[in-house]
Amino acid sequence: DKVQTLQWHPTDAAVLLSGGFDRHAAVLDVRATAADWRAAAKWEVAADIENVVWDPHNAQQFLVSTDAGVVTCHDARQQGQGPLFTIGAHSEACTGLALSPVVPGLLATASLDKTVKLWDIRGNQADYVTSRGMDVGQVFTISFCADPASAFTLAVGGKDAQVAVWDVVSSAGVRALFPTGRADEEFQDESVEKELEVDKMTISRAGKDSDDESDEEEEALVQQAERKAAPPAMAKSKPGTGKAAGAKGKGKGKGK
């Protein structure tokens, strides 16, 4: 069935990880002949695959997210075996999956449920850290910055023609679990702690946004984003929801 997602191995340039709507993740060596590709190592999951990602800090492990909102971690050396751990991450399709290339164990997931969640996956287990709504509509993609100076910066893209940038170190949970180099004293105001440094850019495009907003409402959103970007003003909005159950919900992300 349809191949939904691909990622090259971070250190072995000939190894490719793929995921598809046949509910299988596959690892293959592209140096093999076409006939040998049928013998690629495969892992079956319980729903259509939305995303796959290698762990940049553990070359033998990869993660898979599905349209049921579930994330699983697998060992590439153990073909066909069950996951090392499972996360019931979201109530709808988990369309975004990102591991920090700088901070070991820092995982971000994103979903059609319009939230982004952070997890600590060190030690082959998953601990919930925090979550928030990004006000970009259904979230399709996320990515951590690869620059060590901005290791805790997460970019988020959604259906409402907007890109948001979240400094996740503003979360007390992140500062408690990971070596951020930032003191709690910098975040005395709890509301500022939850919303600090979330910048948003509106991308021009034709047609209506995901919520069929009027032109006036869309213009108001643009003005709000501009106010957030202009110092010293700092916008505040309600944080995202808490931990969500991994209930099945057919995803429609990424051109399915």
Short mmCIF file of C-alpha atoms in Angstrom, two decimals:
data_model
loop_
_atom_site.label_atom_id
_atom_site.label_comp_id
_atom_site.label_asym_id
_atom_site.label_seq_id
_atom_site.Cartn_x
_atom_site.Cartn_y
_atom_site.Cartn_z
CA ASP A 1 0.00 0.00 0.00
CA LYS A 2 0.94 3.69 -0.08
CA VAL A 3 4.37 4.63 1.29
CA GLN A 4 3.70 7.56 3.63
CA THR A 5 7.07 8.40 5.15
CA LEU A 6 10.83 7.83 4.69
CA GLN A 7 14.02 8.62 6.60
CA TRP A 8 17.66 7.80 5.93
CA HIS A 9 19.72 6.38 8.77
CA PRO A 10 21.68 9.16 10.56
CA THR A 11 25.05 7.39 10.30
CA ASP A 12 24.68 4.57 7.73
CA ALA A 13 23.94 6.35 4.47
CA ALA A 14 22.69 3.24 2.66
CA VAL A 15 20.02 2.25 5.19
CA LEU A 16 16.50 3.55 4.62
CA LEU A 17 13.51 3.43 7.00
CA SER A 18 10.01 3.57 5.53
CA GLY A 19 6.42 3.40 6.72
CA GLY A 20 3.20 2.86 4.83
CA PHE A 21 -0.53 2.38 4.90
CA ASP A 22 0.01 -1.39 4.85
CA ARG A 23 0.72 -0.91 8.59
CA HIS A 24 4.35 -1.95 8.28
CA ALA A 25 7.64 -0.17 8.94
CA ALA A 26 10.55 -1.48 6.90
CA VAL A 27 14.34 -1.14 7.07
CA LEU A 28 16.32 -1.90 3.94
CA ASP A 29 19.79 -1.47 2.52
CA VAL A 30 19.50 0.31 -0.82
CA ARG A 31 22.71 -1.33 -2.02
CA ALA A 32 20.77 -4.58 -2.32
CA THR A 33 19.42 -5.74 -5.65
CA ALA A 34 15.76 -5.22 -6.46
CA ALA A 35 14.99 -8.86 -5.66
CA ASP A 36 16.66 -8.58 -2.26
CA TRP A 37 14.47 -5.62 -1.30
CA ARG A 38 11.58 -8.01 -0.75
CA ALA A 39 13.55 -9.42 2.17
CA ALA A 40 13.67 -6.06 3.97
CA ALA A 41 13.20 -6.24 7.73
CA LYS A 42 9.61 -5.37 8.66
CA TRP A 43 7.61 -4.51 11.75
CA GLU A 44 3.82 -4.55 11.86
CA VAL A 45 1.86 -1.92 13.78
CA ALA A 46 -1.84 -1.66 14.59
CA ALA A 47 -2.79 1.25 12.28
CA ASP A 48 -1.70 3.12 9.15
CA ILE A 49 1.70 4.76 9.60
CA GLU A 50 1.97 8.54 9.54
CA ASN A 51 5.65 9.07 10.43
CA VAL A 52 8.92 7.26 11.11
CA VAL A 53 12.11 8.63 12.65
CA TRP A 54 15.50 7.21 13.63
CA ASP A 55 16.81 7.98 17.11
CA PRO A 56 19.91 10.14 16.46
CA HIS A 57 21.34 9.09 19.84
CA ASN A 58 20.71 5.35 19.45
CA ALA A 59 21.53 4.11 15.97
CA GLN A 60 19.65 0.82 16.44
CA GLN A 61 16.27 2.27 17.36
CA PHE A 62 13.49 4.01 15.46
CA LEU A 63 10.00 5.32 16.28
CA VAL A 64 6.73 5.00 14.40
CA SER A 65 3.57 7.11 14.73
CA THR A 66 0.17 6.05 13.41
CA ASP A 67 -3.18 7.52 12.47
CA ALA A 68 -4.57 6.08 15.71
CA GLY A 69 -2.42 8.55 17.68
CA VAL A 70 -0.04 5.83 18.94
CA VAL A 71 3.77 5.96 18.93
CA THR A 72 5.94 2.83 19.18
CA CYS A 73 9.70 2.37 19.52
CA HIS A 74 11.47 -0.55 17.82
CA ASP A 75 14.93 -2.13 17.75
CA ALA A 76 16.17 -2.49 14.17
CA ARG A 77 18.15 -5.60 15.18
CA GLN A 78 14.97 -7.44 16.25
CA GLN A 79 13.02 -7.95 13.05
CA GLY A 80 9.30 -8.46 13.49
CA GLN A 81 9.37 -8.29 17.27
CA GLY A 82 7.07 -6.12 19.36
CA PRO A 83 7.88 -2.56 20.40
CA LEU A 84 10.28 -1.62 23.18
CA PHE A 85 7.59 0.75 24.44
CA THR A 86 4.29 2.24 23.31
CA ILE A 87 2.84 5.73 23.85
CA GLY A 88 -0.86 6.49 23.59
CA ALA A 89 0.17 9.97 22.51
CA HIS A 90 -2.89 11.59 20.92
CA SER A 91 -6.62 11.20 20.43
CA GLU A 92 -6.26 11.65 16.65
CA ALA A 93 -3.60 10.85 14.04
CA CYS A 94 -0.03 11.53 15.18
CA THR A 95 1.22 13.37 12.10
CA GLY A 96 4.38 14.89 13.57
CA LEU A 97 7.30 13.08 15.19
CA ALA A 98 10.64 14.67 16.11
CA LEU A 99 13.61 13.67 18.26
CA SER A 100 16.06 16.37 19.27
CA PRO A 101 19.40 15.88 17.48
CA VAL A 102 21.12 17.62 20.40
CA VAL A 103 19.25 16.57 23.56
CA PRO A 104 19.10 12.77 24.07
CA GLY A 105 15.63 11.45 24.81
CA LEU A 106 13.67 14.62 24.04
CA LEU A 107 10.74 13.59 21.84
CA ALA A 108 8.01 15.80 20.41
CA THR A 109 4.77 14.49 18.93
CA ALA A 110 2.09 16.43 17.04
CA SER A 111 -1.40 15.59 15.92
CA LEU A 112 -4.57 16.42 14.06
CA ASP A 113 -5.96 17.06 17.55
CA LYS A 114 -4.09 20.41 17.28
CA THR A 115 -1.66 19.73 20.13
CA VAL A 116 2.08 19.21 20.49
CA LYS A 117 3.37 17.02 23.33
CA LEU A 118 6.83 16.49 24.77
CA TRP A 119 8.15 13.20 26.17
CA ASP A 120 11.29 11.87 27.88
CA ILE A 121 12.11 8.51 26.27
CA ARG A 122 15.44 7.81 27.93
CA GLY A 123 15.83 4.31 29.33
CA ASN A 124 13.47 2.69 26.78
CA GLN A 125 10.39 4.10 28.47
CA ALA A 126 8.24 7.14 27.84
CA ASP A 127 7.47 9.78 30.46
CA TYR A 128 5.05 12.59 29.66
CA VAL A 129 6.58 16.07 30.11
CA THR A 130 4.14 18.73 28.87
CA SER A 131 1.78 19.69 26.05
CA ARG A 132 0.20 22.73 24.46
CA GLY A 133 -2.03 23.87 21.64
CA MET A 134 -0.09 25.82 19.04
CA ASP A 135 -2.98 27.73 17.44
CA VAL A 136 -1.98 26.62 13.95
CA GLY A 137 -4.95 24.31 13.40
CA GLN A 138 -4.32 20.63 12.80
CA VAL A 139 -0.57 20.05 13.15
CA PHE A 140 1.16 18.31 10.25
CA THR A 141 4.89 18.64 10.93
CA ILE A 142 7.40 19.49 13.67
CA SER A 143 11.17 19.79 13.83
CA PHE A 144 13.80 20.53 16.47
CA CYS A 145 16.63 22.95 15.69
CA ALA A 146 19.96 21.17 15.08
CA ASP A 147 22.02 24.12 16.38
CA PRO A 148 23.26 23.33 19.92
CA ALA A 149 22.76 26.99 20.82
CA SER A 150 19.03 26.59 20.08
CA ALA A 151 18.62 22.93 21.00
CA PHE A 152 15.25 23.45 22.69
CA THR A 153 13.65 25.35 19.82
CA LEU A 154 10.80 23.50 18.10
CA ALA A 155 9.19 24.56 14.82
CA VAL A 156 5.56 23.59 14.20
CA GLY A 157 3.58 23.69 10.96
CA GLY A 158 -0.19 23.39 10.70
CA LYS A 159 -3.24 23.53 8.46
CA ASP A 160 -4.06 27.19 9.12
CA ALA A 161 -1.20 28.49 6.93
CA GLN A 162 0.97 29.28 9.94
CA VAL A 163 4.32 28.25 11.36
CA ALA A 164 4.88 28.52 15.11
CA VAL A 165 8.22 28.43 16.94
CA TRP A 166 8.20 27.24 20.56
CA ASP A 167 11.10 27.60 23.00
CA VAL A 168 10.27 24.46 24.99
CA VAL A 169 12.71 25.35 27.78
CA SER A 170 9.97 27.70 28.98
CA SER A 171 8.27 24.57 30.37
CA ALA A 172 9.12 23.79 33.99
CA GLY A 173 8.87 20.08 33.15
CA VAL A 174 11.53 20.39 30.47
CA ARG A 175 13.86 22.32 32.79
CA ALA A 176 13.38 19.71 35.52
CA LEU A 177 14.26 16.75 33.31
CA PHE A 178 16.80 18.03 30.79
CA PRO A 179 20.04 20.06 31.08
CA THR A 180 18.77 23.36 29.71
CA GLY A 181 21.24 25.70 31.40
CA ARG A 182 18.32 27.98 32.30
CA ALA A 183 17.33 28.89 35.86
CA ASP A 184 13.77 28.79 37.17
CA GLU A 185 14.22 32.38 38.33
CA GLU A 186 13.97 33.43 34.67
CA PHE A 187 10.39 32.16 34.64
CA GLN A 188 8.86 33.55 37.81
CA ASP A 189 5.58 34.44 36.14
CA GLU A 190 3.79 31.12 35.57
CA SER A 191 1.81 32.44 32.63
CA VAL A 192 4.97 33.71 30.98
CA GLU A 193 6.66 30.35 31.64
CA LYS A 194 3.95 28.55 29.70
CA GLU A 195 3.84 30.92 26.75
CA LEU A 196 7.31 32.46 26.45
CA GLU A 197 8.85 32.82 23.02
CA VAL A 198 6.12 31.29 20.91
CA ASP A 199 6.40 33.22 17.63
CA LYS A 200 4.02 32.74 14.75
CA MET A 201 4.24 33.51 11.04
CA THR A 202 1.24 33.59 8.74
CA ILE A 203 1.86 32.16 5.28
CA SER A 204 -0.10 33.73 2.44
CA ARG A 205 -2.15 31.33 0.36
CA ALA A 206 -5.40 31.21 -1.57
CA GLY A 207 -8.57 29.66 -0.22
CA LYS A 208 -10.06 29.27 3.23
CA ASP A 209 -8.28 28.05 6.34
CA SER A 210 -9.23 24.85 8.15
CA ASP A 211 -11.89 26.51 10.24
CA ASP A 212 -13.46 28.52 7.37
CA GLU A 213 -12.66 31.78 9.13
CA SER A 214 -13.79 35.05 7.63
CA ASP A 215 -11.34 37.54 6.14
CA GLU A 216 -11.77 39.75 9.21
CA GLU A 217 -10.92 36.89 11.55
CA GLU A 218 -7.89 35.94 9.48
CA GLU A 219 -6.66 39.54 9.50
CA ALA A 220 -7.08 39.62 13.28
CA LEU A 221 -4.91 36.50 13.57
CA VAL A 222 -2.20 38.14 11.45
CA GLN A 223 -2.27 41.26 13.62
CA GLN A 224 -2.04 39.11 16.74
CA ALA A 225 1.01 37.31 15.35
CA GLU A 226 2.66 40.65 14.50
CA ARG A 227 2.09 41.89 18.05
CA LYS A 228 3.73 38.75 19.39
CA ALA A 229 6.77 39.29 17.20
CA ALA A 230 7.24 42.96 18.15
CA PRO A 231 9.31 43.47 21.36
CA PRO A 232 8.74 44.06 24.17
CA ALA A 233 5.18 42.78 23.86
CA MET A 234 4.68 39.12 24.77
CA ALA A 235 1.44 37.37 23.87
CA LYS A 236 -0.17 34.93 26.24
CA SER A 237 -2.59 32.16 25.46
CA LYS A 238 -3.93 29.14 27.25
CA PRO A 239 -1.63 26.12 27.38
CA GLY A 240 -2.35 22.90 25.59
CA THR A 241 -4.25 19.98 26.98
CA GLY A 242 -2.80 17.31 29.18
CA LYS A 243 -1.95 13.71 28.38
CA ALA A 244 -4.31 12.23 25.86
CA ALA A 245 -5.42 8.62 25.51
CA GLY A 246 -4.33 6.75 22.38
CA ALA A 247 -7.86 6.20 21.09
CA LYS A 248 -8.16 5.30 17.44
CA GLY A 249 -9.19 8.01 15.02
CA LYS A 250 -8.57 7.75 11.30
CA GLY A 251 -6.06 10.42 10.29
CA LYS A 252 -6.24 12.48 7.16
CA GLY A 253 -2.83 14.11 7.43
CA LYS A 254 -0.16 14.35 4.83
CA GLY A 255 -2.17 13.73 1.73
CA LYS A 256 -3.64 10.40 2.73
#
